[in-house]
Each structure stands twice: as structure tokens, then as C-alpha cells.
Amino acid sequence: MRVRPILILGIDVISENPKKFAVVSWFNGRLERKGEFTLYRLIRFIQSKRPDIIALDSVTELGDDLRKFLRALPSGTKLVQVTGRPGEQRSLQSLAKEHGIRTFDRFDPYEEAKLSALLASKGVGYEVLAFEDEVIIKVTRGRSHGKGGWSQDRYRKRVHNLVRDKVREIEEGLRRADIPFDLETEERDYGLARGEFRVYAAREELAGLIRPMRGGDVEVRIQPVERAELGFAPLRGEEAIRERRSIIVGIDPGITVGIAVIDLSGNIVALHSERNMPVGEVFRFISEIGHPLVVATDVSPAPGFVEKIARSFKANLFVPRESLRVQDKNELLRDLGVSVDDDHQRDALAAAYKAYLRLKPKLEHVDARLREAGLSKKADEVKALVIQGYNLGEAMQRVALRERSRAEEKPEEARRQGPDVEQYLRRIHELERRIGFLERENAELREIIKEQRKTIGRLERRIADYDEEVRRKVLRERELEAKVKRIEALEKQLHEAKAVIERLSRDLVQVKRMNVVEIRGSAVPLKVMNVLSWRELERLEREIGVKRGDVLFVVNPAGAGRAIAEELVEKGIRALITEKPLPESVRVVLREAHVPFFTGDELDVKRVDEFAVVERETLEKAIDELLARWEEEDKEEEAERLLRLVEEYRIERMKELRRRAEGESKHR
């Protein structure tokens, strides 16, 4: 089988400000120095070459740019910290010595980059995990529908149908690939306005299955979910074995996830179950306990969720030949003599213990050989290597060599009085170079300051020469500003005066029209009021005047009362004409005062803007007829009143005569 060529880039920081990196490439055993790169050029270089691994001694060297750097990495490129997990790191030199790599100048960034690349090529280090094994897929419409019209409505419905079809296509693809997911949709026009998938798989697993789409009627966006905190997974199981407890993990996937952890001696370490537990939380829960060598399930074939966890830890996957029956699971728990909180913990524990039973004969053989060789203290580490695929002799040899290497490092580390002095020495070397650069820069800046001081002195003398001229200029500008403000105030007064003149001119024209009509005598001018109110009456008196014998025309008399009607009677108007009917209270006052009132339709009033007239003959005739009718009505009312008085007198007289007659009859 032909092995695919692997490209590894080793990087190390040369300087902080500006930040520059030394880059060395490793390609199938061949090392090549690539040169010095800024962060931007390094990202562009990585995106063009698409290496398998970017190796460095510590991710802290990327500082605040770490997240940006991780987002920019191409799919399939891993960022590896070769010195180990945070808090468990070792120096590059000690790792190189352990793996038989010669070292030279520890302060040369290119030498550090080369060591990182070589160690990564041997599977040393931890991959930096910035993203969960979850992906958000959003399906939405691609462009705006526009506004209005039947065509836009048809287009909108068509796009919503296309979104629905794309959501169904993705859903079917995920189900066929047996990839777990959740789906939220927003219905619109018997279709879908949007669909959002939360897929529990890494971005690489969706390659070739779902493709992003941009620019058309439908858009598909694929976004990996970032971890709140960075994770670290070993490049090879061997690297985690010597640092962390080796464990066997059983997992029961579903809405409620069950997790069981046992050690290599068959002891139960942890039991846990949780509803809606995401993949990232499962990974973190297990990582806090130890490094899983085996991830087990109780069903066959293995669920995709369990396979994903096993791949994440580079662990062996245990699948029973056939799914375990409930009876078998309960029997295993009785043998262990433990109780569980729910069925999910039971299933997970049964899977883990079944995997342990499968490995137990091999592990017991390892224990026996280690007791003979006097290496019982390193039993778990040797067992872990055997489970990883090493034969027993190789595993024992590796553990022995590692112990010898650590024993040689301890005196040196004691002399350093710290876990890793080399990084501080490298930092001192870098700071010394930085100090030299700053001293040169400081000397240059001092020369610049001298020149600037000379320039400032020359400019101060010129300012003194021009000071008087500037003062005079400022006084002129202030005087000009005062005059401009005065002109603005006068222009405002002029504008207001013009407005008053224009209004008075309109009033004068109206008065002249009314005088002309009066002089001609063929028509009677009407003084117009928009509403029958005190404010409108004051306006009419102010602009035209109201005198005895005037005829008023009111557009809308609604809301008027007795007081305003009595005021009109007192002013002695001859008649009141309205466009709409008068309120009853006003009608009563005018009727009692014998002031005629009509509607405009009754007299055929001619009105243009604020000017109204009525034919004199029509008005006089209407007034005479109304007054005559009122006089006749008054006479009839007076006659009725007299008849009522006579009738009341007659009735009272009869009552009086009856009382007298009754009194005389009693005396008799």
C-alpha cells in the first residue's frame, strides 16, 4: 500500500514587534529552511501549501492571534503543540534527546522550528482543538424578493420551495450517512424561509456530502462550532499514555448519554448520565478523568456517536459480536456488585466491562511478566502500550528507556530550579536583541528631536513677527462677525414685516370686494367664519369688523353654545347663515331674539375662498318670510296662552263655587 506524502511545517517566533516567524518544512524526511514570515504571509503560505501539520513548541507564542490563526487553517491541517498539554509540557531539547534527535543552538529560532517539525513527524505532541465536533448548516434564500406585484409573490413562493427542497436533500444525505443532527425550520408560503441544522460531526466528515452554496436563489453556509476553551488531543496514543491515567470508557448514546469509566485493573472510576449532552461535553468529561485506550459500546454495529468519540481520542473501538441483551447486562452488574442510577449508566458500564473482560487475559499475562522483570510499578503504562499495538518486549523496552531519560534529566532540571528554564533563556536572548534594536532607535530619535527643536525655535520667531498682524486680523474678523449677525437680525425682521404686509394686503382686497358688492346693491356680502367660536369672532372683528346689521356666514357651527349666540344677538347682526345645521341651543337663543338663521343651500350662497355673497332679493325675501312665520307662530302661541289662562280661571271658579255650595249645605 502506497503511503501518502506528508508535509509538516515547524515554526518558531523570531520577534514580537513586529511579530515574525522562522519556518522550516519537513517533507518525507527532507528538511528545508523556508525563511522569515510575518503572520499575514505565514497564513497565506499555509493556505497555499495546505500542510498536514503546523508544529510549534507552545501556542502561547501566537498570543492574541491564536484564534485568528486557527480559523485561517485549511481543512485537514492540524496545529500541534509538540511539548505536551498545558501544565504538562517538557522542553524541546529533552524530547529531542528522548527520540534520538541531535540538537544545536537552542536560541536559534530555525533550530527550534526544525525540532518541532521532526518531533511532530514522529507523532510527538498534542493537536490543538479549536472547534467542537459539531457543525451549523444554515439554508436560506440567496437574494431579496423585491417589492410588490404578482411576479414578486410568485418568485418568493418559488424560492421558499427551493429552500424546502434543499433542506430535505441535506436531511436525507445526513440520514443516509448515519450522522446525528437536530433541525429547526421556519415555514413560509407552504415552503421554508430557512432551515438550520446542528450536525454532530466534524467538518471533515461532511466533505463531499454537503457543499456550501453562495450567490444563487438558495444559500448554504457551513460553520464549525468553536470551543469555549481550547482542547488538546494526543497525535498518537503513546504520548498520552506516559502522562495521564489510562482508562476504558463505555458510552451509551441517545437523548440521555450514559458514560462509564474503568481502569486497566477493572475498577470503576466514574459513572455519569446527562440529558442532551453534546459531543464536546462528552469529550471534556472523559479528558478530565484520563486518556481512553478503548471506547466501547453495547450494540453492534457501533453508533456513529461512539465512533466519533473513539476517533477523537485515537482510541481502539470495542464492538461486541452481537448486541448485549438486557439479561446479560444485569448479570454483569450483579457480578460487579454495583448499583446504577438509570439504564443509560447500566448500558455504558456493561459495554466498558465487556471490553475489559475481552482484554483481561492479555493484561494478566502482562502483569505476570512485569513481576518477573521487576517493573510492576509501570504496569499500567506497559499495559497501555500493549493495547495500543506494541508487543510486550517493545513496550517494556520503551518504558525502561523513558525512565532512564527522565533520570538523566532530573539533575539538570534541579540545577535550573524550574520546570523549563530554556524558554526563559530564549526569551532573555530575544530581549537582548530587542534592547540593541531599541538603543539604536533611541539614538536616531534623539537626533530627530534636536532637528525638531531647531525647527520649533525658528517657527516661534516667525510667530512673534506675525503676532501683531494676526491680532489685527482677529479684530477685523470679530467686527465682521458682529455685522453679519446684525444683518441676519434685520433680514429676519424684514421677513416678518413682509409676512404682515402680505396678510394685510389680502384682508384689504377682501374688504374692497365686499364694499364693491355693497355699493352695487345687487348682492349682500357675507362675513365668513370657519367655526362659531370666540377666537374666530375676535379674528373677524380684528380683520374686517362686525357691525350692527351684518350677515354672518359660518362654515361649521358645531360645538357652539348659548353664550356665543347671545353675543351675536347683542352685536345686532341681521341674520346668520351656516353651511351645516346649527346646534339646538344656538337656535333657541336666535329664535327668541328674532334673529333669522338659514343654511347656505336654502339661500344659494356663492363662496370663493374666504369671500361669500348672497342675492339681496333672495335674502330679503327669506328674512321677511321667516319673520312673518315667526310672528304668526308667536300670535298663535299668545292666543293659546290666553285660552289656557281662561280655561284655568274657569276651572278654578267652578272649584270655588262648589266649595261654597258644600259649605252652605253644612250650615243648614
XYZ file of C-alpha atoms in Angstrom:
668
model
C 0.000 0.000 0.000
C 1.412 3.365 -1.005
C 1.697 5.911 1.833
C 0.541 9.458 1.108
C 3.373 12.064 1.357
C 3.102 14.204 4.489
C 4.075 17.884 4.733
C 4.880 19.325 8.171
C 5.769 22.985 8.841
C 7.762 23.759 12.002
C 7.502 27.382 13.183
C 9.063 29.493 15.937
C 8.831 33.195 16.855
C 11.785 35.402 15.823
C 10.486 38.733 17.167
C 7.363 40.069 18.874
C 7.014 43.580 17.478
C 6.591 43.215 14.603
C 5.758 39.544 15.015
C 7.859 37.354 12.697
C 8.248 33.589 12.413
C 11.007 31.222 11.326
C 9.580 28.439 9.121
C 11.130 25.009 8.376
C 9.388 22.329 6.280
C 9.621 18.530 6.686
C 8.523 16.515 3.631
C 9.060 12.744 3.737
C 12.267 13.050 5.750
C 13.693 16.066 3.891
C 14.149 19.322 5.845
C 14.126 22.721 4.122
C 14.524 26.199 5.590
C 11.695 28.368 4.176
C 12.692 31.747 5.622
C 11.211 34.536 7.708
C 7.425 35.267 7.592
C 5.086 37.846 9.078
C 1.807 36.463 10.488
C -0.145 37.544 7.392
C 2.381 36.000 4.974
C 2.570 32.833 7.093
C -1.215 32.368 6.899
C -1.163 32.927 3.116
C 1.730 30.442 2.768
C -0.136 27.799 4.834
C -3.327 28.276 2.814
C -1.430 27.804 -0.452
C 0.641 24.746 0.656
C -2.105 23.107 2.818
C 0.324 21.177 5.098
C -0.826 18.241 7.207
C 0.667 19.623 10.440
C 1.845 23.010 11.763
C 4.207 22.222 14.650
C 5.469 24.628 17.338
C 6.739 24.329 20.881
C 3.985 26.448 22.526
C 0.752 28.001 21.216
C 1.278 30.935 23.618
C 3.801 32.296 21.083
C 0.829 33.206 18.861
C -0.606 35.340 21.694
C -3.837 37.186 20.863
C -3.645 35.963 17.245
C -4.140 32.288 18.221
C -7.890 32.115 17.499
C -7.473 34.063 14.245
C -4.670 31.687 13.205
C -6.776 28.582 13.961
C -9.765 29.912 11.969
C -7.497 30.531 8.960
C -6.095 26.985 8.820
C -7.237 24.945 5.792
C -9.451 21.912 6.321
C -7.286 18.929 7.276
C -4.364 20.979 8.659
C -3.588 20.363 12.342
C -1.903 22.781 14.755
C 0.313 20.695 17.095
C 1.996 21.734 20.345
C 4.888 19.255 20.467
C 5.883 19.945 24.079
C 2.654 18.466 25.522
C -0.600 19.588 27.139
C -0.647 22.910 29.071
C 0.671 22.274 32.580
C 2.400 19.055 31.491
C 4.901 20.483 28.976
C 8.513 19.387 28.559
C 11.401 21.154 26.860
C 12.123 20.638 23.168
C 15.685 19.539 23.963
C 14.620 16.777 26.382
C 12.028 15.490 23.907
C 14.582 15.560 21.081
C 17.084 13.621 23.191
C 14.449 11.016 24.071
C 13.649 10.444 20.384
C 17.272 10.413 19.215
C 17.313 13.847 17.522
C 20.549 15.891 17.655
C 20.267 19.468 18.907
C 22.492 22.508 18.286
C 21.896 26.207 19.153
C 18.863 26.284 21.423
C 18.466 30.049 20.854
C 18.236 29.787 17.042
C 14.539 30.096 16.003
C 15.184 27.980 12.891
C 16.689 25.217 15.070
C 13.597 25.341 17.304
C 11.301 25.179 14.252
C 13.281 22.210 12.895
C 12.991 20.300 16.199
C 9.219 20.943 16.299
C 8.820 19.577 12.747
C 10.946 16.479 13.459
C 9.134 15.662 16.718
C 5.731 16.049 15.020
C 6.920 13.701 12.249
C 7.462 11.058 14.964
C 3.941 11.510 16.306
C 5.012 13.557 19.329
C 2.714 16.320 20.556
C -0.879 17.290 21.089
C -3.251 18.590 18.427
C -4.855 21.931 19.375
C -8.645 21.576 19.071
C -10.381 24.893 18.455
C -13.697 23.514 17.185
C -16.262 21.114 18.578
C -17.205 18.029 16.591
C -20.336 19.975 15.702
C -21.252 21.969 12.596
C -24.034 24.513 11.965
C -25.547 24.321 8.450
C -27.817 27.246 7.531
C -30.056 27.089 4.454
C -31.618 30.451 3.493
C -32.780 32.376 0.437
C -29.967 33.906 -1.548
C -31.269 37.307 -2.599
C -34.026 39.823 -1.833
C -37.529 39.273 -3.238
C -38.097 42.902 -4.120
C -41.328 44.872 -3.550
C -44.903 44.485 -4.706
C -46.577 42.817 -7.644
C -47.729 39.333 -8.556
C -44.377 38.435 -10.114
C -42.535 39.098 -6.840
C -45.062 36.958 -4.949
C -44.587 34.058 -7.364
C -40.802 34.421 -7.142
C -40.897 34.487 -3.326
C -43.002 31.291 -3.205
C -40.656 29.628 -5.715
C -37.580 30.481 -3.581
C -39.235 29.193 -0.398
C -39.999 25.913 -2.209
C -36.341 25.702 -3.308
C -35.193 26.245 0.301
C -37.549 23.458 1.436
C -36.197 21.086 -1.243
C -32.567 21.851 -0.280
C -33.328 21.244 3.430
C -34.924 17.898 2.572
C -31.932 16.971 0.370
C -29.443 17.707 3.191
C -31.626 15.891 5.729
C -31.775 12.761 3.568
C -27.993 12.884 2.969
C -27.258 13.063 6.701
C -29.648 10.212 7.448
C -28.068 8.021 4.743
C -24.606 8.754 6.199
C -25.930 7.916 9.695
C -24.752 11.286 11.037
C -26.802 12.549 14.038
C -28.308 16.055 13.787
C -31.031 18.417 15.028
C -33.091 20.568 12.640
C -35.002 23.844 13.122
C -37.140 25.314 10.305
C -39.222 28.425 9.629
C -42.245 27.791 7.399
C -43.402 30.385 4.829
C -45.725 30.228 1.749
C -46.160 26.429 2.094
C -42.359 26.199 1.859
C -39.466 27.130 4.139
C -37.901 30.549 4.689
C -34.896 28.975 6.424
C -33.556 25.754 7.865
C -30.781 25.333 10.424
C -29.050 22.002 11.101
C -26.872 21.292 14.159
C -24.825 18.341 12.945
C -22.838 16.296 15.461
C -19.836 15.601 13.218
C -16.500 17.222 12.360
C -16.313 19.483 9.287
C -14.104 16.941 7.508
C -16.802 14.237 7.778
C -19.167 16.378 5.698
C -16.669 16.821 2.841
C -18.272 15.591 -0.391
C -21.608 15.137 1.395
C -22.718 18.765 1.752
C -21.325 21.665 -0.238
C -21.684 25.375 0.596
C -23.672 27.454 -1.933
C -23.478 31.215 -2.491
C -24.893 33.728 -4.949
C -27.996 31.881 -6.205
C -31.627 31.708 -5.086
C -30.605 29.445 -2.182
C -27.567 29.816 0.075
C -25.994 27.028 2.161
C -23.481 28.109 4.817
C -21.413 25.637 6.857
C -19.947 26.926 10.126
C -17.970 24.800 12.610
C -18.792 25.470 16.289
C -15.874 26.981 18.216
C -14.928 25.572 21.614
C -15.195 27.923 24.589
C -11.770 26.616 25.700
C -9.081 25.045 23.544
C -8.747 21.266 23.742
C -5.611 19.159 23.341
C -5.677 15.646 21.850
C -2.534 13.469 21.501
C -1.208 12.930 17.983
C -0.534 9.329 18.950
C -1.886 7.332 21.861
C 1.635 6.622 23.138
C 2.166 10.298 24.007
C -0.848 10.371 26.340
C -0.055 7.059 27.995
C 3.019 8.260 29.872
C 1.372 11.499 31.097
C -2.167 10.500 32.085
C -4.179 7.661 33.594
C -5.143 5.015 31.046
C -8.843 4.086 31.082
C -11.532 2.074 29.299
C -14.712 4.024 28.509
C -18.205 2.691 27.800
C -20.722 5.010 26.129
C -24.495 4.696 25.701
C -25.571 7.393 23.170
C -29.035 8.895 22.818
C -31.074 11.799 24.153
C -29.633 10.866 27.551
C -25.951 9.937 27.260
C -24.516 7.351 29.656
C -20.739 7.223 30.396
C -18.841 4.583 32.401
C -15.082 4.686 33.077
C -12.968 1.789 34.451
C -9.201 1.466 34.852
C -6.955 -1.289 33.491
C -7.492 -3.328 36.652
C -11.270 -3.419 36.157
C -12.068 -0.878 38.919
C -14.945 1.545 38.307
C -13.614 5.117 38.133
C -16.722 7.103 37.129
C -20.430 6.691 36.231
C -22.387 9.559 34.688
C -25.558 10.207 32.681
C -26.863 13.515 31.330
C -29.697 14.576 29.032
C -28.860 16.388 25.755
C -25.103 16.133 26.395
C -23.208 17.445 23.302
C -20.159 15.696 21.848
C -17.811 18.404 23.170
C -19.059 17.959 26.731
C -18.614 14.160 26.498
C -15.048 14.698 25.243
C -14.239 17.133 28.081
C -15.788 14.864 30.743
C -13.648 11.905 29.675
C -10.490 14.053 29.225
C -10.697 15.267 32.826
C -10.564 11.642 34.063
C -7.798 10.266 31.847
C -6.840 9.049 28.396
C -9.117 6.327 26.949
C -7.350 3.404 25.308
C -10.616 1.675 24.433
C -14.055 3.194 23.770
C -16.781 0.539 23.997
C -20.442 0.183 23.005
C -23.048 -2.436 23.913
C -24.641 -2.642 20.452
C -23.480 -3.918 17.078
C -22.854 -2.170 14.753
C -21.361 0.765 16.704
C -23.351 4.059 16.693
C -21.738 6.988 14.861
C -21.615 8.966 18.120
C -19.389 6.317 19.779
C -17.169 6.042 16.684
C -16.655 9.802 16.787
C -15.515 9.752 20.423
C -13.094 6.876 19.688
C -11.601 8.754 16.711
C -11.251 11.940 18.762
C -9.077 10.134 21.333
C -7.261 7.915 18.767
C -8.607 5.013 20.876
C -9.483 1.435 19.907
C -13.205 0.857 19.339
C -14.737 -2.196 21.051
C -17.926 -3.558 19.468
C -19.495 -6.840 20.728
C -20.076 -9.590 18.192
C -23.820 -9.061 18.776
C -25.743 -6.509 20.800
C -25.790 -7.280 24.532
C -29.134 -8.419 25.935
C -30.655 -6.733 28.992
C -30.314 -10.046 30.861
C -26.564 -10.160 30.100
C -26.105 -6.559 31.239
C -27.905 -7.166 34.542
C -25.788 -10.282 35.131
C -22.562 -8.287 34.594
C -23.717 -5.668 37.129
C -24.516 -8.416 39.679
C -21.014 -9.821 39.223
C -19.566 -6.353 39.836
C -21.811 -5.856 42.882
C -22.708 -2.233 41.980
C -25.957 -0.284 41.555
C -26.603 2.383 38.913
C -28.924 5.382 38.708
C -30.542 4.538 35.368
C -30.490 2.225 32.351
C -28.055 4.509 30.476
C -25.357 4.110 33.138
C -26.061 0.354 33.173
C -25.601 0.049 29.392
C -22.402 2.140 29.421
C -20.908 0.157 32.319
C -21.811 -3.162 30.672
C -20.047 -2.056 27.460
C -16.886 -0.938 29.318
C -16.696 -4.074 31.468
C -17.316 -6.335 28.477
C -14.344 -4.674 26.744
C -12.249 -5.156 29.888
C -13.147 -8.867 30.034
C -12.029 -9.219 26.405
C -8.617 -7.695 27.312
C -8.275 -9.318 30.775
C -6.245 -12.417 29.728
C -3.685 -10.275 27.900
C -3.471 -7.804 30.813
C -2.977 -10.629 33.359
C -0.169 -12.042 31.194
C 1.492 -8.586 31.163
C 1.223 -8.397 34.973
C 2.923 -11.785 35.357
C 5.834 -10.841 33.045
C 6.294 -7.458 34.740
C 6.510 -9.060 38.190
C 9.279 -11.287 36.858
C 11.150 -8.282 35.384
C 10.653 -6.084 38.473
C 8.649 -3.411 36.540
C 5.331 -3.736 38.393
C 5.330 -0.020 39.209
C 4.979 0.774 35.486
C 2.321 -1.891 34.859
C -0.387 0.492 33.606
C 1.990 2.225 31.181
C 3.189 -1.087 29.709
C -0.391 -2.416 29.512
C -1.451 0.740 27.660
C 1.329 0.329 25.100
C 0.362 -3.316 24.567
C -3.268 -2.316 23.975
C -2.016 0.333 21.533
C -0.426 -2.439 19.415
C 3.165 -2.851 20.704
C 4.348 -6.331 21.626
C 5.279 -6.847 25.270
C 9.064 -6.688 24.667
C 8.864 -3.391 22.778
C 6.570 -1.881 25.408
C 8.885 -2.835 28.279
C 11.917 -1.514 26.380
C 10.240 1.848 25.667
C 9.212 2.320 29.289
C 12.722 1.438 30.513
C 14.358 3.900 28.059
C 11.946 6.622 29.066
C 12.675 6.123 32.739
C 16.440 6.291 32.068
C 15.955 9.527 30.073
C 13.934 11.071 32.870
C 16.531 10.081 35.469
C 19.226 11.847 33.411
C 17.070 14.982 33.107
C 16.351 15.326 36.846
C 19.812 16.629 37.916
C 19.790 19.175 35.101
C 16.281 20.317 35.977
C 17.280 20.625 39.648
C 20.157 22.905 38.639
C 17.766 25.052 36.625
C 15.455 25.418 39.670
C 12.375 25.393 37.444
C 10.310 23.175 35.154
C 11.724 24.660 31.920
C 14.470 27.316 32.083
C 15.242 27.092 28.380
C 12.200 29.069 27.345
C 13.273 31.864 29.747
C 16.826 31.840 28.370
C 15.414 32.045 24.856
C 13.254 34.930 25.977
C 16.312 36.693 27.501
C 18.212 36.238 24.241
C 15.309 37.708 22.308
C 15.018 40.626 24.747
C 18.746 41.363 24.419
C 18.348 41.626 20.659
C 15.321 43.805 21.218
C 17.267 46.087 23.603
C 20.010 46.564 20.998
C 17.419 47.498 18.408
C 15.741 49.942 20.809
C 19.072 51.589 21.696
C 19.802 52.229 18.022
C 16.296 53.523 17.548
C 16.696 55.756 20.622
C 19.865 57.359 19.199
C 18.088 58.066 15.918
C 15.132 59.595 17.737
C 17.452 61.874 19.762
C 18.873 63.283 16.507
C 15.343 63.815 15.223
C 14.425 65.635 18.464
C 17.389 68.031 18.021
C 16.251 68.890 14.496
C 12.675 69.347 15.683
C 13.783 71.727 18.452
C 15.644 73.874 15.896
C 12.541 73.944 13.729
C 10.344 74.877 16.724
C 12.666 77.824 17.617
C 12.542 79.092 14.023
C 8.746 78.826 13.936
C 8.379 80.613 17.302
C 10.341 83.577 15.940
C 8.118 83.702 12.868
C 5.029 83.570 15.113
C 6.312 86.541 17.115
C 6.793 88.519 13.862
C 3.272 87.780 12.708
C 1.615 88.173 16.116
C 0.535 91.800 15.593
C -0.786 91.114 12.136
C -2.762 88.133 13.424
C -4.208 90.248 16.264
C -5.421 92.894 13.806
C -6.887 90.182 11.595
C -8.758 88.685 14.571
C -10.223 92.109 15.470
C -11.398 92.593 11.874
C -12.972 89.126 11.884
C -14.800 89.830 15.157
C -16.112 93.149 13.812
C -17.214 91.438 10.595
C -18.909 88.685 12.602
C -20.881 91.282 14.615
C -22.018 92.976 11.398
C -23.073 89.672 9.886
C -25.179 88.888 12.974
C -26.774 92.383 12.750
C -27.607 91.828 9.070
C -29.160 88.421 9.887
C -31.354 90.006 12.620
C -32.526 92.779 10.244
C -33.264 90.269 7.481
C -35.402 88.297 9.938
C -37.332 91.454 10.922
C -37.802 92.298 7.235
C -39.144 88.811 6.506
C -41.650 89.101 9.375
C -42.746 92.598 8.198
C -43.279 91.305 4.653
C -45.445 88.496 6.002
C -47.611 91.017 7.933
C -47.910 93.263 4.847
C -48.896 90.306 2.679
C -51.614 89.261 5.166
C -52.957 92.849 5.465
C -52.976 93.151 1.668
C -55.131 90.061 1.381
C -57.503 91.432 4.033
C -57.680 94.784 2.222
C -58.558 93.101 -1.062
C -61.337 91.199 0.662
C -62.718 94.359 2.290
C -62.656 96.174 -1.066
C -64.562 93.327 -2.707
C -67.200 93.442 -0.010
C -67.506 97.250 -0.354
C -67.928 96.958 -4.128
C -70.690 94.410 -3.691
C -72.384 96.617 -1.084
C -72.206 99.646 -3.318
C -73.698 97.838 -6.278
C -76.578 96.695 -4.105
C -77.385 93.574 -6.134
C -75.938 91.234 -3.543
C -75.223 91.231 0.149
C -71.617 90.392 1.216
C -71.283 87.801 3.972
C -68.594 87.923 6.619
C -67.151 84.406 6.802
C -66.231 82.481 9.961
C -64.756 78.973 9.733
C -66.200 77.945 13.112
C -68.605 79.594 15.527
C -66.193 80.299 18.389
C -64.917 83.226 20.440
C -61.425 83.079 18.877
C -62.855 83.139 15.337
C -65.197 86.025 16.242
C -62.240 88.016 17.636
C -60.307 87.359 14.401
C -63.242 88.601 12.282
C -63.601 91.769 14.367
C -59.854 92.396 14.169
C -59.526 91.893 10.405
C -62.847 93.141 8.983
C -65.025 94.265 11.849
C -68.563 93.217 12.863
C -71.237 95.889 12.997
C -74.981 96.026 13.519
C -76.943 94.748 10.533
C -74.155 92.415 9.253
C -74.974 88.976 7.869
C -72.517 86.284 9.015
C -71.693 83.008 7.249
C -70.357 80.147 9.429
C -68.829 77.096 7.778
C -69.062 74.712 10.768
C -71.123 75.827 13.798
C -70.821 72.521 15.650
C -69.898 72.900 19.318
C -71.232 76.460 19.724
C -73.346 77.290 22.797
C -75.752 79.878 24.205
C -73.034 82.351 25.204
C -71.687 82.913 21.685
C -75.263 83.106 20.333
C -76.191 85.768 22.916
C -73.036 87.722 21.924
C -74.144 87.739 18.263
C -77.645 88.946 19.262
C -76.094 91.723 21.364
C -73.956 92.845 18.399
C -77.182 93.218 16.408
C -76.425 91.013 13.426
C -79.255 90.868 10.949
C -79.019 87.142 10.084
C -76.821 84.046 10.443
C -76.194 81.650 7.542
C -74.439 78.296 8.118
C -73.127 75.558 5.864
C -74.207 72.899 8.398
C -77.182 72.864 10.789
C -76.961 74.959 13.982
C -76.840 73.354 17.457
C -80.229 73.431 19.215
C -79.043 75.782 21.998
C -77.980 78.416 19.421
C -81.267 78.058 17.501
C -83.284 78.698 20.669
C -81.386 81.916 21.504
C -81.665 83.309 17.941
C -85.365 82.350 17.718
C -86.172 84.123 20.974
C -84.305 87.262 19.757
C -85.999 87.079 16.311
C -82.612 86.864 14.527
C -83.173 84.836 11.334
C -80.893 81.854 10.586
C -80.616 79.774 7.435
C -78.434 77.190 5.749
C -76.377 78.009 2.672
C -78.421 75.626 0.495
C -81.663 77.489 1.343
C -80.301 80.850 0.050
C -77.911 79.629 -2.691
C -74.804 81.241 -1.140
C -71.906 81.843 -3.544
C -68.495 81.343 -1.900
C -64.924 81.660 -3.207
C -62.103 81.189 -0.675
C -62.907 83.484 2.266
C -65.378 85.622 0.298
C -69.159 84.842 0.188
C -72.258 86.677 -1.152
C -75.995 86.077 -1.428
C -78.550 87.719 -3.700
C -80.103 90.656 -1.827
C -83.612 89.949 -3.106
C -83.370 86.277 -2.045
C -82.069 87.224 1.396
C -84.664 89.922 1.996
C -87.482 87.648 0.901
C -86.243 84.782 3.105
C -85.873 87.105 6.125
C -89.358 88.588 5.619
C -90.964 85.186 5.214
C -89.187 83.755 8.266
C -90.029 86.748 10.454
C -93.668 86.656 9.241
C -93.839 82.944 10.055
C -92.321 83.539 13.472
C -94.824 86.418 14.085
C -97.734 84.164 13.116
C -96.333 81.425 15.380
C -95.993 83.976 18.213
C -99.639 85.113 17.758
C -100.841 81.535 17.810
C -98.788 80.831 20.894
C -100.204 84.017 22.556
C -103.785 83.008 21.698
C -103.187 79.528 23.024
C -101.691 81.033 26.158
C -104.840 83.272 26.682
C -107.154 80.314 26.111
C -105.189 78.306 28.648
C -105.468 81.167 31.170
C -109.295 81.446 30.611
C -109.688 77.694 30.938
C -107.586 77.634 34.088
C -109.708 80.552 35.502
C -112.974 78.755 34.656
C -111.790 75.583 36.314
C -110.674 77.455 39.438
C -114.031 79.375 39.564
C -116.038 76.185 39.347
C -113.981 74.688 42.143
C -114.626 77.798 44.273
C -118.429 77.711 43.648
C -118.506 74.008 44.502
C -116.720 74.636 47.808
C -119.230 77.430 48.729
C -122.226 75.252 47.924
C -120.852 72.482 50.106
C -120.301 74.964 52.980
C -123.871 76.356 52.864
C -125.357 72.888 52.880
C -123.483 72.069 56.063
C -124.847 75.160 57.883
C -128.409 74.151 57.085
